[in-house]
Amino acid sequence: MKKLFMIPAVAVALSIASCGGNSEKSGKSASTETTTSTENQATETVPGIENVAISNSLSLEGNDQMKFDKDLFRVKAGEPVELSFKNAGTMPKESMGHNVVILKPGVDLPTFGAEAAAAVADEYIPKSALSSIVSHTKLLGPGETDKITFTLEKGVYPFICSFPGHYGVMQGKIVAE
């Protein structure tokens, strides 16, 4: 009886492994092509960026519905950017804490999110991925605020909340031009 259950499990594992190998190879060639053109088309590839004013003084809020009030910013590259963040929610920090983590261009969000979820002792800022982070706020509870200052080179930088499960919906982009 156990053999009957093992055969389909092995077949599924082999098919996933064989599919994953091919997509990885094609993914590498695709990322090589996009890497060379990313700098040239940074602002062109972000829908709606033409409607966002350039400002290096940013204000952002997160709430109990796991939403940022803004998801797109435009800044001047090479100049200091000041970001003020407020947790506008009312739920306790232990169940609905929020932060802002600005990541370098090209960071894989699901991989980073998984590493962050395991970094409970470090307020969901994984030490294993510090090289992927440009800057981050503290993990905030209801009504708390934090302010950070950082400088960005030309490019498109994703930002997320790294509290477990939040990065999927609490994310946005900062375009530095």
PDB file of C-alpha atoms in Angstrom:
ATOM      1  CA  MET A   1       0.000   0.000   0.000  1.00  0.00           C
ATOM      2  CA  LYS A   2       2.846   2.436   0.834  1.00  0.00           C
ATOM      3  CA  LYS A   3       4.395   1.788  -2.583  1.00  0.00           C
ATOM      4  CA  LEU A   4       1.221   2.981  -4.297  1.00  0.00           C
ATOM      5  CA  PHE A   5       1.488   6.346  -2.527  1.00  0.00           C
ATOM      6  CA  MET A   6       5.220   6.704  -3.119  1.00  0.00           C
ATOM      7  CA  ILE A   7       5.116   6.262  -6.908  1.00  0.00           C
ATOM      8  CA  PRO A   8       2.928   9.369  -7.606  1.00  0.00           C
ATOM      9  CA  ALA A   9       4.928  11.416  -5.082  1.00  0.00           C
ATOM     10  CA  VAL A  10       8.213  10.519  -6.789  1.00  0.00           C
ATOM     11  CA  ALA A  11       6.715  11.236 -10.234  1.00  0.00           C
ATOM     12  CA  VAL A  12       5.517  14.685  -9.135  1.00  0.00           C
ATOM     13  CA  ALA A  13       8.884  15.492  -7.547  1.00  0.00           C
ATOM     14  CA  LEU A  14      10.748  14.493 -10.714  1.00  0.00           C
ATOM     15  CA  SER A  15       8.465  16.544 -12.954  1.00  0.00           C
ATOM     16  CA  ILE A  16       8.841  19.621 -10.760  1.00  0.00           C
ATOM     17  CA  ALA A  17      12.606  19.224 -10.627  1.00  0.00           C
ATOM     18  CA  SER A  18      12.885  18.825 -14.398  1.00  0.00           C
ATOM     19  CA  CYS A  19      10.652  21.848 -15.083  1.00  0.00           C
ATOM     20  CA  GLY A  20      12.500  23.984 -12.554  1.00  0.00           C
ATOM     21  CA  GLY A  21      15.863  23.309 -14.188  1.00  0.00           C
ATOM     22  CA  ASN A  22      14.720  24.523 -17.601  1.00  0.00           C
ATOM     23  CA  SER A  23      13.019  27.668 -16.318  1.00  0.00           C
ATOM     24  CA  GLU A  24      16.080  28.549 -14.264  1.00  0.00           C
ATOM     25  CA  LYS A  25      18.270  28.473 -17.361  1.00  0.00           C
ATOM     26  CA  SER A  26      15.877  30.638 -19.354  1.00  0.00           C
ATOM     27  CA  GLY A  27      15.454  32.983 -16.381  1.00  0.00           C
ATOM     28  CA  LYS A  28      19.198  33.605 -16.257  1.00  0.00           C
ATOM     29  CA  SER A  29      19.390  34.603 -19.904  1.00  0.00           C
ATOM     30  CA  ALA A  30      16.338  36.847 -19.542  1.00  0.00           C
ATOM     31  CA  SER A  31      17.767  38.605 -16.479  1.00  0.00           C
ATOM     32  CA  THR A  32      21.062  39.150 -18.306  1.00  0.00           C
ATOM     33  CA  GLU A  33      19.202  40.905 -21.107  1.00  0.00           C
ATOM     34  CA  THR A  34      17.095  43.083 -18.807  1.00  0.00           C
ATOM     35  CA  THR A  35      20.028  44.046 -16.608  1.00  0.00           C
ATOM     36  CA  THR A  36      21.690  45.923 -19.433  1.00  0.00           C
ATOM     37  CA  SER A  37      18.550  47.867 -20.323  1.00  0.00           C
ATOM     38  CA  THR A  38      17.222  48.474 -16.791  1.00  0.00           C
ATOM     39  CA  GLU A  39      19.189  51.664 -16.204  1.00  0.00           C
ATOM     40  CA  ASN A  40      18.145  53.172 -19.530  1.00  0.00           C
ATOM     41  CA  GLN A  41      14.439  52.456 -19.067  1.00  0.00           C
ATOM     42  CA  ALA A  42      14.068  52.815 -15.288  1.00  0.00           C
ATOM     43  CA  THR A  43      11.362  55.458 -15.372  1.00  0.00           C
ATOM     44  CA  GLU A  44       9.722  54.231 -18.584  1.00  0.00           C
ATOM     45  CA  THR A  45       8.896  50.791 -17.148  1.00  0.00           C
ATOM     46  CA  VAL A  46       7.009  52.055 -14.078  1.00  0.00           C
ATOM     47  CA  PRO A  47       3.368  52.723 -15.005  1.00  0.00           C
ATOM     48  CA  GLY A  48       2.033  56.020 -13.681  1.00  0.00           C
ATOM     49  CA  ILE A  49       5.439  57.491 -12.778  1.00  0.00           C
ATOM     50  CA  GLU A  50       4.824  60.466 -15.063  1.00  0.00           C
ATOM     51  CA  ASN A  51       1.951  61.493 -12.747  1.00  0.00           C
ATOM     52  CA  VAL A  52       4.125  61.513  -9.597  1.00  0.00           C
ATOM     53  CA  ALA A  53       5.934  64.700  -8.557  1.00  0.00           C
ATOM     54  CA  ILE A  54       9.626  64.504  -7.668  1.00  0.00           C
ATOM     55  CA  SER A  55      10.208  64.955  -3.942  1.00  0.00           C
ATOM     56  CA  ASN A  56      12.956  63.767  -1.618  1.00  0.00           C
ATOM     57  CA  SER A  57      10.718  64.252   1.415  1.00  0.00           C
ATOM     58  CA  LEU A  58       8.429  61.213   1.577  1.00  0.00           C
ATOM     59  CA  SER A  59       5.539  60.457   3.914  1.00  0.00           C
ATOM     60  CA  LEU A  60       4.020  56.972   4.180  1.00  0.00           C
ATOM     61  CA  GLU A  61       1.445  55.240   6.404  1.00  0.00           C
ATOM     62  CA  GLY A  62       0.552  51.602   6.979  1.00  0.00           C
ATOM     63  CA  ASN A  63      -2.771  50.404   8.425  1.00  0.00           C
ATOM     64  CA  ASP A  64      -4.565  47.370   9.885  1.00  0.00           C
ATOM     65  CA  GLN A  65      -5.823  46.387   6.420  1.00  0.00           C
ATOM     66  CA  MET A  66      -2.175  45.711   5.459  1.00  0.00           C
ATOM     67  CA  LYS A  67      -2.037  48.636   3.047  1.00  0.00           C
ATOM     68  CA  PHE A  68       0.402  51.474   2.475  1.00  0.00           C
ATOM     69  CA  ASP A  69      -1.344  54.750   1.661  1.00  0.00           C
ATOM     70  CA  LYS A  70       1.054  55.274  -1.282  1.00  0.00           C
ATOM     71  CA  ASP A  71       2.838  52.793  -3.519  1.00  0.00           C
ATOM     72  CA  LEU A  72       4.888  54.992  -5.843  1.00  0.00           C
ATOM     73  CA  PHE A  73       7.457  57.723  -5.193  1.00  0.00           C
ATOM     74  CA  ARG A  74       9.782  59.671  -7.456  1.00  0.00           C
ATOM     75  CA  VAL A  75      13.040  61.114  -6.069  1.00  0.00           C
ATOM     76  CA  LYS A  76      16.207  62.821  -7.288  1.00  0.00           C
ATOM     77  CA  ALA A  77      19.047  60.332  -7.470  1.00  0.00           C
ATOM     78  CA  GLY A  78      22.228  61.125  -5.562  1.00  0.00           C
ATOM     79  CA  GLU A  79      20.490  63.409  -3.040  1.00  0.00           C
ATOM     80  CA  PRO A  80      19.374  62.507   0.508  1.00  0.00           C
ATOM     81  CA  VAL A  81      15.830  61.166   0.780  1.00  0.00           C
ATOM     82  CA  GLU A  82      13.917  61.507   4.050  1.00  0.00           C
ATOM     83  CA  LEU A  83      11.080  59.045   4.631  1.00  0.00           C
ATOM     84  CA  SER A  84       8.629  59.468   7.518  1.00  0.00           C
ATOM     85  CA  PHE A  85       6.583  56.356   8.285  1.00  0.00           C
ATOM     86  CA  LYS A  86       3.577  55.984  10.597  1.00  0.00           C
ATOM     87  CA  ASN A  87       1.661  52.875  11.642  1.00  0.00           C
ATOM     88  CA  ALA A  88      -1.863  54.321  11.470  1.00  0.00           C
ATOM     89  CA  GLY A  89      -3.450  51.076  12.683  1.00  0.00           C
ATOM     90  CA  THR A  90      -4.801  50.187  16.125  1.00  0.00           C
ATOM     91  CA  MET A  91      -3.931  46.479  16.380  1.00  0.00           C
ATOM     92  CA  PRO A  92      -0.993  45.406  18.610  1.00  0.00           C
ATOM     93  CA  LYS A  93       2.538  45.354  17.216  1.00  0.00           C
ATOM     94  CA  GLU A  94       2.799  41.582  17.856  1.00  0.00           C
ATOM     95  CA  SER A  95      -0.061  40.839  15.455  1.00  0.00           C
ATOM     96  CA  MET A  96      -0.013  43.806  13.043  1.00  0.00           C
ATOM     97  CA  GLY A  97       3.352  45.547  13.270  1.00  0.00           C
ATOM     98  CA  HIS A  98       4.578  47.451  10.219  1.00  0.00           C
ATOM     99  CA  ASN A  99       7.896  48.675   8.882  1.00  0.00           C
ATOM    100  CA  VAL A 100       9.305  49.926   5.594  1.00  0.00           C
ATOM    101  CA  VAL A 101      12.237  48.085   4.023  1.00  0.00           C
ATOM    102  CA  ILE A 102      13.768  49.650   0.915  1.00  0.00           C
ATOM    103  CA  LEU A 103      15.410  46.955  -1.168  1.00  0.00           C
ATOM    104  CA  LYS A 104      18.002  47.130  -3.907  1.00  0.00           C
ATOM    105  CA  PRO A 105      16.775  46.713  -7.502  1.00  0.00           C
ATOM    106  CA  GLY A 106      16.352  43.106  -8.569  1.00  0.00           C
ATOM    107  CA  VAL A 107      15.872  41.569  -5.106  1.00  0.00           C
ATOM    108  CA  ASP A 108      13.515  38.568  -5.237  1.00  0.00           C
ATOM    109  CA  LEU A 109      10.606  39.581  -2.982  1.00  0.00           C
ATOM    110  CA  PRO A 110       9.321  36.066  -2.110  1.00  0.00           C
ATOM    111  CA  THR A 111      12.821  34.937  -1.112  1.00  0.00           C
ATOM    112  CA  PHE A 112      13.396  38.061   0.967  1.00  0.00           C
ATOM    113  CA  GLY A 113       9.919  37.763   2.517  1.00  0.00           C
ATOM    114  CA  ALA A 114      10.585  34.170   3.593  1.00  0.00           C
ATOM    115  CA  GLU A 115      13.910  35.130   5.165  1.00  0.00           C
ATOM    116  CA  ALA A 116      12.277  38.109   6.904  1.00  0.00           C
ATOM    117  CA  ALA A 117       9.469  35.963   8.358  1.00  0.00           C
ATOM    118  CA  ALA A 118      12.090  33.797  10.062  1.00  0.00           C
ATOM    119  CA  ALA A 119      13.914  36.803  11.583  1.00  0.00           C
ATOM    120  CA  VAL A 120      11.587  37.319  14.554  1.00  0.00           C
ATOM    121  CA  ALA A 121      14.417  38.215  16.952  1.00  0.00           C
ATOM    122  CA  ASP A 122      15.599  40.985  14.598  1.00  0.00           C
ATOM    123  CA  GLU A 123      12.138  42.538  14.029  1.00  0.00           C
ATOM    124  CA  TYR A 124      11.853  40.771  10.645  1.00  0.00           C
ATOM    125  CA  ILE A 125      15.046  42.272   9.184  1.00  0.00           C
ATOM    126  CA  PRO A 126      17.039  39.171   8.165  1.00  0.00           C
ATOM    127  CA  LYS A 127      20.768  39.427   8.861  1.00  0.00           C
ATOM    128  CA  SER A 128      21.323  36.979   5.989  1.00  0.00           C
ATOM    129  CA  ALA A 129      19.919  39.552   3.531  1.00  0.00           C
ATOM    130  CA  LEU A 130      21.429  42.810   4.817  1.00  0.00           C
ATOM    131  CA  SER A 131      23.277  43.254   1.511  1.00  0.00           C
ATOM    132  CA  SER A 132      19.858  43.456  -0.237  1.00  0.00           C
ATOM    133  CA  ILE A 133      18.603  46.310   1.965  1.00  0.00           C
ATOM    134  CA  VAL A 134      19.168  49.996   1.268  1.00  0.00           C
ATOM    135  CA  SER A 135      17.493  51.203   4.477  1.00  0.00           C
ATOM    136  CA  HIS A 136      14.636  50.307   6.826  1.00  0.00           C
ATOM    137  CA  THR A 137      12.490  51.743   9.588  1.00  0.00           C
ATOM    138  CA  LYS A 138      11.908  50.151  12.968  1.00  0.00           C
ATOM    139  CA  LEU A 139       8.989  47.752  13.380  1.00  0.00           C
ATOM    140  CA  LEU A 140       6.175  50.000  14.605  1.00  0.00           C
ATOM    141  CA  GLY A 141       3.112  49.423  16.720  1.00  0.00           C
ATOM    142  CA  PRO A 142      -0.131  51.428  16.555  1.00  0.00           C
ATOM    143  CA  GLY A 143       0.360  55.199  16.352  1.00  0.00           C
ATOM    144  CA  GLU A 144       4.174  54.956  16.300  1.00  0.00           C
ATOM    145  CA  THR A 145       6.345  56.799  13.767  1.00  0.00           C
ATOM    146  CA  ASP A 146       9.898  56.524  12.501  1.00  0.00           C
ATOM    147  CA  LYS A 147      12.033  58.583  10.151  1.00  0.00           C
ATOM    148  CA  ILE A 148      14.949  57.401   8.007  1.00  0.00           C
ATOM    149  CA  THR A 149      17.324  59.136   5.602  1.00  0.00           C
ATOM    150  CA  PHE A 150      19.079  57.434   2.693  1.00  0.00           C
ATOM    151  CA  THR A 151      20.492  58.213  -0.758  1.00  0.00           C
ATOM    152  CA  LEU A 152      19.640  56.294  -3.922  1.00  0.00           C
ATOM    153  CA  GLU A 153      21.458  55.928  -7.208  1.00  0.00           C
ATOM    154  CA  LYS A 154      19.466  56.037 -10.421  1.00  0.00           C
ATOM    155  CA  GLY A 155      17.061  53.063 -10.580  1.00  0.00           C
ATOM    156  CA  VAL A 156      13.813  51.517  -9.360  1.00  0.00           C
ATOM    157  CA  TYR A 157      13.793  50.384  -5.717  1.00  0.00           C
ATOM    158  CA  PRO A 158      11.041  48.174  -4.281  1.00  0.00           C
ATOM    159  CA  PHE A 159       9.850  48.828  -0.733  1.00  0.00           C
ATOM    160  CA  ILE A 160       7.874  46.423   1.441  1.00  0.00           C
ATOM    161  CA  CYS A 161       6.657  45.731   4.956  1.00  0.00           C
ATOM    162  CA  SER A 162       8.651  42.707   6.130  1.00  0.00           C
ATOM    163  CA  PHE A 163       6.219  41.603   8.883  1.00  0.00           C
ATOM    164  CA  PRO A 164       5.267  37.975   8.082  1.00  0.00           C
ATOM    165  CA  GLY A 165       2.741  37.772   5.259  1.00  0.00           C
ATOM    166  CA  HIS A 166       2.599  41.525   4.632  1.00  0.00           C
ATOM    167  CA  TYR A 167       5.072  41.930   1.759  1.00  0.00           C
ATOM    168  CA  GLY A 168       2.599  40.403  -0.728  1.00  0.00           C
ATOM    169  CA  VAL A 169       0.260  43.397  -0.489  1.00  0.00           C
ATOM    170  CA  MET A 170       2.311  46.033   1.346  1.00  0.00           C
ATOM    171  CA  GLN A 171       4.767  47.001  -1.339  1.00  0.00           C
ATOM    172  CA  GLY A 172       5.604  49.815  -3.696  1.00  0.00           C
ATOM    173  CA  LYS A 173       8.403  51.411  -5.695  1.00  0.00           C
ATOM    174  CA  ILE A 174      10.711  54.372  -5.395  1.00  0.00           C
ATOM    175  CA  VAL A 175      12.015  55.630  -8.730  1.00  0.00           C
ATOM    176  CA  ALA A 176      15.278  57.540  -8.462  1.00  0.00           C
ATOM    177  CA  GLU A 177      16.114  59.621 -11.537  1.00  0.00           C
TER     178      GLU A 177
END
